[in-house]
Amino acid sequence: MVQTSPRAIPALYRSTVGKKSIMAVTGVVLVLYIVLHMVGNLKIFFGPEEIDGYSAWLRTFGEPVLHHEWFLWILRVVLLASVILHITMAVQLTLRAKKARPVRYQHRAKVRGSYAARTMRWGGVIIFFFVIYHVLDLTTGTVNPGYEHGEVYRNVTADFAPERWYVTLFYTLAVVSLGFHLRHGLVSGLQSLGGKSPQKARTLNLAATAFAVVIVAGFLSVPFAVTVGLVD
Amino acid sequence: MKLTLRIWRQKGPDDSGKMVEYPLDDVSPDMSFLEMLDVLNEKLILDGEDPIAFDHDCREGICGMCSLVINGTPHGPEKATTTCQLHMRKFKDGEVIDIEPWRAKAFPVVKDLVVDRSAFDRIIEAGGYISAPTGSAPDAHAVPVPKPDADRAFEAAECIGCGACVAACPNGSGMLFTAAKVTHLGLMPQGQPERYDRVVDMIEAHDEAGFGGCTVTGECTVACPKGIPLDTIVRLNRDFLTATAGGKKKS
Amino acid sequence: MSDAAAESGVAGEERAVREANEKAEGIMGMSDSFYKSGEPIADAKAPQVPIEERWNTRKFEAKLVNPANKRKKTVIIIGTGLAGGSAGATLAELGYHVVQFCFQDSPRRAHSIAAQGGINAAKNYRNDGDSVHRLFYDTVKGGDFRARESNVHRLAEISTQIIDQCVAQGVPFAREYGGLLDNRSFGGAQVSRTFYARGQTGQQLLLGAYQALMRQVDAGNVELHPRHEMLDLVMVDGRARGVVVRDLISGEVKTYTGDAVVLASGGYGNVYYLSTNAMGSNVTAIWRAHKHGALFANPCYTQIHPTCIPVSGDHQSKLTLMSESLRNDGRVWVPKERGDARRPSDIPEDERDYYLERIYPAFGNLVPRDIASRAAKNVCDEGRGVGPGGLGVYLDFAGAIERLGLEAVKAKYGNLFDMYERITGENPYETPMRIYPAVHYTMGGLWVDYDLESTIPGMFVIGEANFSDHGANRLGASALMQGLADGYFVLPNTVGDYLARNPLDAVPDSAVQEAEGRVSEQIDRLLSIDGDRTVDSFHRELGHIMWEYCGMERTEEGLRKALDLIPALREEFWRRVKVPGSAADLNQSLEKAGRVADFLELAELMVVDALHRTESCGGHFRAESQDEDGEAKRDDVNFSYVAAWEWAGSGEQPVLHKEALAFEHVKPSQRSYK
Ligand SMILES: Cc1cc2nc3c(=O)[nH]c(=O)nc-3n(C[C@H](O)[C@H](O)[C@H](O)COP(=O)(O)OP(=O)(O)OC[C@H]3O[C@@H](n4cnc5c(N)ncnc54)[C@H](O)[C@@H]3O)c2cc1C
Ligand code: HEM
Ligand code: SF4
Ligand code: F3S
Ligand code: FES
């Protein structure tokens, strides 16, 4: 019934509104992953078998239809594509915004809108560098001293050991940034996709804040538990 | 009142411009902000200096011509008020006031505080209308419009095209202005046939003019003297996606 | 304002002397010494058929332009308000090539945007007895029998189509719960025929016309030039063939030629300096056409609106209108004692003079605009005015708040009260509002015939810039109707007829050079004076003179005095004005200087017109012509005509051409509000 005209998709991609909606869609993919990942991480509280098993499951899921680690790689490709698109759009829109105001205000007034909204870009950059470090840390083990492939529980507890408090601190900083990013990103993403509920702006904001807090708490519980010795 | 004004002076589009300080005594709190500038200009003229160019016409808050960024805030500190309706009693004796033009690539400075806002006209030109050639209209009561729709359309139609939204937006985006028109016409039954073409064409003109993209920062609606709500942008996004991804655009 | 206050004091004292003199001399013993009489003039275009059939007949008789040729015909339009905007859009839809100008940065900002109240139309949606004939009747009567019946009837006929057109464009008129249009009664009409969009009717209507116009710009049919000001007319063989404009950004003086010229440049109320008009509203376009031979009709008919926010000091640049509806619940009063400086709350009830209720017990605070305005001026002249300079009266809502409750008053007038507080810094819920009359609308304008064509062939005048439909007084909500009727429906037909009948040759270069030369010369002259007074100071002074002597109440003595003062001021202007900067870029002082130069000439003509018309009618009140109760006395025997003035040169006596008015359908009567 509805036919997408051949020019519609380029129009979408070219326009600022389209770019923003691509960010929103990829953002949603990333959020889903983050939720999954956080839930997975929490398994650490049930002991090494649970979490290591989970890690193994990730790699064997879909067998024998899929080859070993295929599922994980599909996941990684989707994630990577989303991150690339998301960041490309973010960079394009940011450059555009810079060009749109070539001369800055001499007198810069206080932010009258929302702070979360104004920190999206720096927040995103922090998260980006965090993820690179994080993958080198816990997936490839490049920067993690006693890294053992497949032994997630061991790797994590070694990573956040009390004497490595600075790692925990860095993670905290990153995760809090993520919280801010999500807090505004969710509301804004919904609006970018034209989601209804304008009258309930307050409720929407509250829900997004609650969600961000849960995510932050969920992620941070692991390194903190390790650092203070609840899990070792 | 005594005030110190620091005003952006720029001879023309190619001049780089700078802030110039003007002390002013004898400001009456009953003056409007623009009347205060009138007084300063009369002084400058008699002193043989070039008076400050600024845009204004109706001085009633409706034509959308006045356009000053006062202490970093478009239209100044009073909420839901245009520059021309702002009065000096909102300022303190001895205050230093910075006055700048709207700053956006799509609104190049013409002189001093005057900018060129024809980009807004081009957005309307691209589709901000309902095609109804004169004489072709049915009786006004042929199509009833539900009151809530009419009221919301009216709220969006209140936009005076001043451009404060652009001046306030950290991205230099003209999305609130564009969305106000898309919402106004999109809510009227008369606006339905062209609804999806309209939004795509207007966005194209918006982007072409050099405005930034909207990342829903929300500064625009706070600066808007008519309080055009942010949900107009949500509506615009929805119509745009329906038109493009949903394939509703016809031409 | 101190000057004006002083002057009004003087005027008050002189009053008794003046009245005695008038009685002695007799008002009819006036000499012709300030104008010359010319040939009568008549409208030859309205077909001689019954009034209901005139417009249809005229449309049928009009010659049509071959569709293939329309593109080759260029129509130049000055102005993008309701009149110009609607005309430009419609002519372009028809296929003509339109070249259009406005001085603002966008066509959407024309002053029509400021109209608040509404627009009339004889739809009779309320079934309350309205009809085309009733609207026609009300308008002729409201105009105090100084308008042309043919034109007014056509206006009433077209009124219904206007609403249809605007609704189709998406104008968000107020609606009722059933989804149909809401109406209200306005300006003393006894039927509900006013359509509105909250307090922003003009804005919404203008945006409709603007959007239709922009659609034609996109289609390539309209060539739009914002920030351009028309400064002269290009004439070839006695016909209007183009305009000279100044690009206000680059300063360049350019000429655009075409086959017909339409002036839709709005009203000239700013001759009074302070008015409810926008700062840029001016007479320049029509005045410079007047100097080429277009007759100027009824220049002295001005409408003064009684409920405006008063002047707060010398710095005042414009006056803001407060809706008339406030008089429904507010009570107007001043202290009984002169110079009573107490706060209003300290003045006890029995020391207050509710003068409207006292003088006009039947209508009280709801008397018509002109009566309310004059009464306010009278009490202020007596020294009983309130607020800065004693130029204001109280509009008190204490009673209404007590009777209806604060919330009800807030719901009804909240917006207006907020606006008042923003401007004055006073809270009208606690202390009475102060109001004072202000110049609001000019009924006069260039003379046009039934086709809206001026006495210069090929030059049409529409909207507030012409004189056509409102006689000596305009009814509320009728200006918007007229502007749109002219632009959407009348002009497109009549311009076509002119173009079809008059194939024209190319405009010779010499005509262009001559016109451009005149413009450049004036600009150079203004810039070279380099005197010691600003343009604004002259404009303010002119405004004082006009307000004092040619304002709400006019007397022979005052007008004669103005006739001395204005030429002297004009002479001083050309000697002492200081216009800084150059002609080669944006120069707002130069723009103003040109406009004020024209106001200084127009003012004299207004005074001459007011002086020659020794009757009182509509917006023109001659103190000499009133009955025992102080009511305006019309003189139908001697003044039932349109005064169309011909320019004879600066400082020369203008020539009066009379267009006799016949009233076949509405019998003239005197009004009474006691
Ligand atoms: C405060 C206020 C409230 C009003 N409320 C109502 C109301 O409720 N109902 C009602 O019916 N009427 C109302 N009126 C009257 C009505 O608004 C005007 O009479 C009407 O809008 C005039 O329209 P117009 O198109 O003739 O002129 P305008 O809208 O004034 O347009 C004039 C146009 O001409 C252009 N122009 C002028 N001079 C030049 C030049 N030299 N060169 C180039 N361009 C030029 C301007 O740029 C502008 O585009 C109100 C008026 C005022 C001031
Ligand atoms: C703070 C608490 C976190 C902990 C304890 C943690 C732990 C881990 C561990 C153990 C792995 C390796 C899993 C495996 O190889 O099976 C991993 C992978 C990963 N984590 Fe985290 N993580 C945390 C936060 C985050 C955050 C906030 C993000 C994103 C913003 C993130 C994104 C990723 C990614 C992208 C991978 C790689 C997945 C892959 O491709 O295999 N992590 N994390
Ligand atoms: S949306 Fe508001 S700020 Fe933007 S142009 Fe319209 S009225 Fe001005
Ligand atoms: S401030 Fe700018 S980012 Fe969007 S919400 Fe408003 S246009
Ligand atoms: S001057 Fe018209 S809105 Fe300010």
Short mmCIF file of N, CA and C in Angstrom, two decimals, chain A residues 2-5 7-9 11-12 14-18 20-21 23 93 96-114 117-118 121 184 187-199, chain B residues 8 19 69 71-74 76-77 98 100-105 166-172 175 203-204 206-208 210-219 222-223 231 234 236-238 240-241 244-247 249 251:
data_model
loop_
_atom_site.label_atom_id
_atom_site.label_comp_id
_atom_site.label_asym_id
_atom_site.label_seq_id
_atom_site.Cartn_x
_atom_site.Cartn_y
_atom_site.Cartn_z
N VAL A 2 1.65 1.38 1.04
CA VAL A 2 2.55 2.53 1.10
C VAL A 2 3.82 2.22 0.32
N GLN A 3 4.15 3.07 -0.59
CA GLN A 3 5.36 2.83 -1.36
C GLN A 3 6.39 3.89 -1.05
N THR A 4 7.57 3.44 -0.74
CA THR A 4 8.63 4.40 -0.49
C THR A 4 9.18 4.84 -1.84
N SER A 5 9.06 6.13 -2.10
CA SER A 5 9.55 6.61 -3.39
C SER A 5 11.07 6.58 -3.36
N ARG A 7 13.27 8.55 -4.05
CA ARG A 7 14.02 9.71 -3.57
C ARG A 7 13.85 9.97 -2.09
N ALA A 8 12.92 9.24 -1.48
CA ALA A 8 12.61 9.54 -0.09
C ALA A 8 13.78 9.25 0.84
N ILE A 9 14.44 8.12 0.62
CA ILE A 9 15.51 7.75 1.55
C ILE A 9 16.69 8.73 1.46
N ALA A 11 16.50 11.78 0.70
CA ALA A 11 16.00 13.01 1.33
C ALA A 11 16.12 12.89 2.84
N LEU A 12 15.83 11.70 3.33
CA LEU A 12 15.91 11.45 4.76
C LEU A 12 17.36 11.61 5.23
N ARG A 14 19.87 13.09 3.76
CA ARG A 14 20.45 14.42 3.54
C ARG A 14 20.04 15.42 4.60
N SER A 15 18.82 15.28 5.08
CA SER A 15 18.27 16.37 5.90
C SER A 15 18.74 16.29 7.35
N THR A 16 18.68 17.43 8.00
CA THR A 16 19.07 17.45 9.41
C THR A 16 18.10 16.64 10.25
N VAL A 17 16.84 16.66 9.86
CA VAL A 17 15.86 15.89 10.63
C VAL A 17 16.12 14.40 10.47
N GLY A 18 16.44 14.00 9.24
CA GLY A 18 16.74 12.60 8.99
C GLY A 18 17.97 12.14 9.75
N LYS A 20 19.14 13.29 12.45
CA LYS A 20 18.82 13.16 13.87
C LYS A 20 18.04 11.87 14.13
N SER A 21 17.16 11.51 13.20
CA SER A 21 16.38 10.30 13.44
C SER A 21 17.26 9.06 13.31
N MET A 23 20.33 9.00 14.26
CA MET A 23 20.97 8.95 15.58
C MET A 23 20.05 8.30 16.60
N LEU A 93 26.26 16.67 12.37
CA LEU A 93 25.37 17.69 12.93
C LEU A 93 26.16 18.71 13.74
N ARG A 96 27.88 21.04 11.39
CA ARG A 96 26.87 21.91 10.82
C ARG A 96 26.50 23.01 11.81
N ALA A 97 26.35 22.62 13.05
CA ALA A 97 25.98 23.59 14.07
C ALA A 97 27.08 24.64 14.23
N LYS A 98 28.33 24.18 14.15
CA LYS A 98 29.43 25.14 14.28
C LYS A 98 29.39 26.14 13.12
N LYS A 99 29.13 25.61 11.93
CA LYS A 99 29.06 26.49 10.76
C LYS A 99 27.86 27.42 10.83
N ALA A 100 26.80 26.94 11.46
CA ALA A 100 25.57 27.74 11.50
C ALA A 100 25.72 28.96 12.40
N ARG A 101 26.74 28.99 13.24
CA ARG A 101 26.99 30.19 14.04
C ARG A 101 28.46 30.54 13.94
N PRO A 102 28.85 31.18 12.85
CA PRO A 102 30.27 31.45 12.64
C PRO A 102 30.84 32.46 13.65
N VAL A 103 30.03 33.42 14.06
CA VAL A 103 30.51 34.40 15.04
C VAL A 103 29.81 34.12 16.36
N ARG A 104 30.59 33.96 17.40
CA ARG A 104 29.98 33.63 18.69
C ARG A 104 29.47 34.87 19.41
N TYR A 105 28.60 34.63 20.36
CA TYR A 105 28.13 35.74 21.19
C TYR A 105 29.26 36.22 22.09
N GLN A 106 29.36 37.53 22.24
CA GLN A 106 30.35 38.10 23.14
C GLN A 106 29.93 37.86 24.59
N HIS A 107 28.65 37.99 24.78
CA HIS A 107 28.12 37.79 26.12
C HIS A 107 27.36 36.47 26.08
N ARG A 108 27.88 35.47 26.76
CA ARG A 108 27.19 34.19 26.72
C ARG A 108 26.34 34.02 27.96
N ALA A 109 25.05 33.87 27.72
CA ALA A 109 24.12 33.80 28.84
C ALA A 109 24.12 32.41 29.44
N LYS A 110 23.56 32.33 30.62
CA LYS A 110 23.39 31.04 31.28
C LYS A 110 22.48 30.15 30.45
N VAL A 111 22.70 28.85 30.56
CA VAL A 111 21.83 27.91 29.87
C VAL A 111 20.43 28.03 30.46
N ARG A 112 19.43 28.23 29.59
CA ARG A 112 18.07 28.33 30.11
C ARG A 112 17.29 27.04 29.84
N GLY A 113 17.84 26.21 28.94
CA GLY A 113 17.17 24.94 28.65
C GLY A 113 17.63 23.89 29.64
N SER A 114 18.17 22.76 29.14
CA SER A 114 18.57 21.71 30.07
C SER A 114 20.07 21.44 29.95
N ALA A 117 21.09 18.34 27.99
CA ALA A 117 21.03 18.54 26.56
C ALA A 117 22.32 19.16 26.04
N ARG A 118 22.93 20.04 26.86
CA ARG A 118 24.09 20.76 26.38
C ARG A 118 25.38 19.96 26.52
N ARG A 121 27.41 16.16 23.48
CA ARG A 121 28.56 15.90 22.60
C ARG A 121 29.78 15.48 23.40
N HIS A 184 19.15 12.55 28.51
CA HIS A 184 18.63 13.42 27.48
C HIS A 184 18.35 12.66 26.19
N VAL A 187 14.79 11.03 25.83
CA VAL A 187 13.70 11.98 25.60
C VAL A 187 13.82 12.55 24.20
N SER A 188 15.04 12.99 23.90
CA SER A 188 15.26 13.63 22.62
C SER A 188 15.05 12.65 21.48
N GLY A 189 15.49 11.40 21.68
CA GLY A 189 15.33 10.40 20.64
C GLY A 189 13.86 10.16 20.35
N LEU A 190 13.09 10.09 21.40
CA LEU A 190 11.66 9.86 21.22
C LEU A 190 11.06 11.01 20.42
N GLN A 191 11.49 12.23 20.75
CA GLN A 191 10.94 13.38 20.04
C GLN A 191 11.42 13.42 18.60
N SER A 192 12.66 13.00 18.38
CA SER A 192 13.18 12.98 17.02
C SER A 192 12.39 12.01 16.17
N LEU A 193 11.92 10.96 16.78
CA LEU A 193 11.16 9.98 16.02
C LEU A 193 9.68 10.34 15.99
N GLY A 194 9.37 11.52 16.51
CA GLY A 194 7.99 12.01 16.43
C GLY A 194 7.05 11.31 17.39
N GLY A 195 7.61 10.77 18.45
CA GLY A 195 6.77 10.06 19.42
C GLY A 195 5.72 10.98 20.03
N LYS A 196 4.53 10.47 20.18
CA LYS A 196 3.47 11.28 20.79
C LYS A 196 3.68 11.31 22.30
N SER A 197 3.06 12.18 22.94
CA SER A 197 3.01 12.37 24.40
C SER A 197 3.53 13.73 24.79
N PRO A 198 3.27 14.74 23.98
CA PRO A 198 3.75 16.07 24.32
C PRO A 198 3.19 16.57 25.65
N GLN A 199 1.96 16.19 25.97
CA GLN A 199 1.37 16.72 27.20
C GLN A 199 2.08 16.15 28.42
N TRP B 8 27.20 46.06 19.79
CA TRP B 8 27.91 45.51 18.64
C TRP B 8 27.81 46.49 17.48
N MET B 19 32.48 45.29 19.90
CA MET B 19 31.62 45.90 20.90
C MET B 19 32.14 47.30 21.20
N VAL B 69 19.86 40.77 20.93
CA VAL B 69 20.29 39.83 21.97
C VAL B 69 20.82 40.69 23.12
N ASN B 71 22.30 40.97 26.82
CA ASN B 71 23.06 40.16 27.78
C ASN B 71 23.00 38.67 27.45
N GLY B 72 23.18 38.38 26.19
CA GLY B 72 23.25 36.99 25.77
C GLY B 72 21.92 36.31 25.56
N THR B 73 20.82 37.03 25.85
CA THR B 73 19.50 36.42 25.73
C THR B 73 18.69 37.12 24.64
N PRO B 74 18.22 36.37 23.66
CA PRO B 74 17.41 37.01 22.62
C PRO B 74 16.15 37.64 23.22
N GLY B 76 16.00 39.70 25.46
CA GLY B 76 16.21 40.16 26.82
C GLY B 76 15.59 39.29 27.89
N PRO B 77 15.68 39.78 29.13
CA PRO B 77 15.40 38.93 30.28
C PRO B 77 13.94 38.61 30.53
N ASP B 98 24.91 44.39 27.55
CA ASP B 98 25.50 44.03 26.27
C ASP B 98 24.40 43.80 25.23
N GLU B 100 23.71 42.66 21.27
CA GLU B 100 24.28 42.05 20.07
C GLU B 100 23.17 41.68 19.10
N PRO B 101 23.55 41.45 17.85
CA PRO B 101 22.54 41.02 16.87
C PRO B 101 22.26 39.53 17.01
N TRP B 102 21.19 39.05 16.37
CA TRP B 102 21.00 37.60 16.20
C TRP B 102 22.28 37.09 15.53
N ARG B 103 22.82 36.01 15.98
CA ARG B 103 24.02 35.49 15.33
C ARG B 103 23.74 34.12 14.72
N ALA B 104 23.76 34.08 13.41
CA ALA B 104 23.58 32.82 12.70
C ALA B 104 24.05 33.03 11.27
N LYS B 105 24.60 31.97 10.70
CA LYS B 105 25.06 32.08 9.33
C LYS B 105 23.89 32.39 8.40
N VAL B 166 16.27 30.93 16.54
CA VAL B 166 17.56 30.66 15.90
C VAL B 166 18.69 31.27 16.73
N ALA B 167 18.44 32.51 17.18
CA ALA B 167 19.46 33.20 17.95
C ALA B 167 19.78 32.45 19.23
N ALA B 168 18.80 31.79 19.80
CA ALA B 168 19.00 31.10 21.08
C ALA B 168 19.55 29.70 20.91
N CYS B 169 19.25 29.08 19.80
CA CYS B 169 19.59 27.66 19.64
C CYS B 169 21.10 27.47 19.58
N PRO B 170 21.65 26.57 20.40
CA PRO B 170 23.10 26.33 20.35
C PRO B 170 23.53 25.78 18.99
N ASN B 171 22.61 25.20 18.24
CA ASN B 171 22.94 24.69 16.92
C ASN B 171 22.62 25.69 15.81
N GLY B 172 22.12 26.86 16.17
CA GLY B 172 21.71 27.82 15.14
C GLY B 172 20.64 27.23 14.24
N MET B 175 14.48 25.33 13.54
CA MET B 175 13.46 24.29 13.54
C MET B 175 12.17 24.72 14.21
N ILE B 203 11.76 21.54 5.10
CA ILE B 203 13.01 21.13 5.75
C ILE B 203 14.18 21.28 4.78
N GLU B 204 13.92 20.96 3.53
CA GLU B 204 14.99 21.11 2.55
C GLU B 204 15.43 22.58 2.47
N HIS B 206 15.01 24.80 4.77
CA HIS B 206 15.63 25.13 6.07
C HIS B 206 17.11 24.74 6.04
N ASP B 207 17.40 23.52 5.61
CA ASP B 207 18.79 23.05 5.62
C ASP B 207 19.63 23.83 4.62
N GLU B 208 19.03 24.10 3.46
CA GLU B 208 19.76 24.80 2.42
C GLU B 208 20.17 26.20 2.87
N GLY B 210 21.30 27.09 5.56
CA GLY B 210 22.47 27.10 6.43
C GLY B 210 22.15 27.08 7.91
N PHE B 211 20.91 26.79 8.26
CA PHE B 211 20.58 26.62 9.68
C PHE B 211 21.16 25.30 10.17
N GLY B 212 21.42 25.22 11.46
CA GLY B 212 21.88 23.97 12.03
C GLY B 212 20.72 23.00 12.21
N GLY B 213 21.05 21.76 12.54
CA GLY B 213 20.01 20.78 12.80
C GLY B 213 19.54 20.89 14.24
N CYS B 214 18.33 20.43 14.48
CA CYS B 214 17.80 20.49 15.84
C CYS B 214 18.18 19.22 16.57
N THR B 215 18.77 19.34 17.75
CA THR B 215 19.01 18.17 18.58
C THR B 215 18.18 18.29 19.87
N VAL B 216 17.06 18.94 19.74
CA VAL B 216 16.08 19.07 20.82
C VAL B 216 16.70 19.60 22.11
N THR B 217 17.44 20.67 21.96
CA THR B 217 18.07 21.27 23.13
C THR B 217 17.07 22.08 23.97
N GLY B 218 16.06 22.63 23.30
CA GLY B 218 15.00 23.30 24.04
C GLY B 218 15.23 24.74 24.41
N GLU B 219 16.35 25.34 23.98
CA GLU B 219 16.59 26.75 24.32
C GLU B 219 15.63 27.66 23.54
N VAL B 222 12.27 28.54 25.08
CA VAL B 222 12.40 29.42 26.24
C VAL B 222 12.56 30.87 25.78
N ALA B 223 13.27 31.06 24.66
CA ALA B 223 13.50 32.43 24.17
C ALA B 223 12.32 32.96 23.37
N ASP B 231 6.61 20.82 21.34
CA ASP B 231 5.99 19.67 20.69
C ASP B 231 5.67 19.93 19.22
N VAL B 234 8.26 18.01 17.58
CA VAL B 234 7.96 16.59 17.58
C VAL B 234 7.03 16.26 16.42
N LEU B 236 6.64 17.97 13.69
CA LEU B 236 7.37 18.10 12.43
C LEU B 236 8.17 16.83 12.16
N ASN B 237 8.87 16.34 13.18
CA ASN B 237 9.67 15.12 12.99
C ASN B 237 8.78 13.97 12.54
N ARG B 238 7.65 13.86 13.18
CA ARG B 238 6.75 12.75 12.85
C ARG B 238 6.28 12.87 11.40
N PHE B 240 7.68 14.41 9.03
CA PHE B 240 8.81 14.26 8.12
C PHE B 240 9.14 12.78 7.92
N LEU B 241 9.15 12.03 9.01
CA LEU B 241 9.47 10.60 8.88
C LEU B 241 8.36 9.86 8.14
N THR B 244 8.98 10.66 4.49
CA THR B 244 10.16 10.08 3.84
C THR B 244 10.21 8.57 4.06
N ALA B 245 10.49 8.15 5.29
CA ALA B 245 10.58 6.72 5.55
C ALA B 245 9.24 6.05 5.28
N GLY B 246 8.15 6.74 5.59
CA GLY B 246 6.82 6.18 5.38
C GLY B 246 6.33 6.34 3.96
N GLY B 247 7.09 7.05 3.14
CA GLY B 247 6.76 7.13 1.72
C GLY B 247 5.52 7.93 1.37
N LYS B 249 5.40 11.20 0.81
CA LYS B 249 5.64 12.36 -0.06
C LYS B 249 5.34 11.95 -1.50
N SER B 251 5.61 14.09 -4.45
CA SER B 251 6.39 14.61 -5.58
C SER B 251 7.86 14.71 -5.21
#
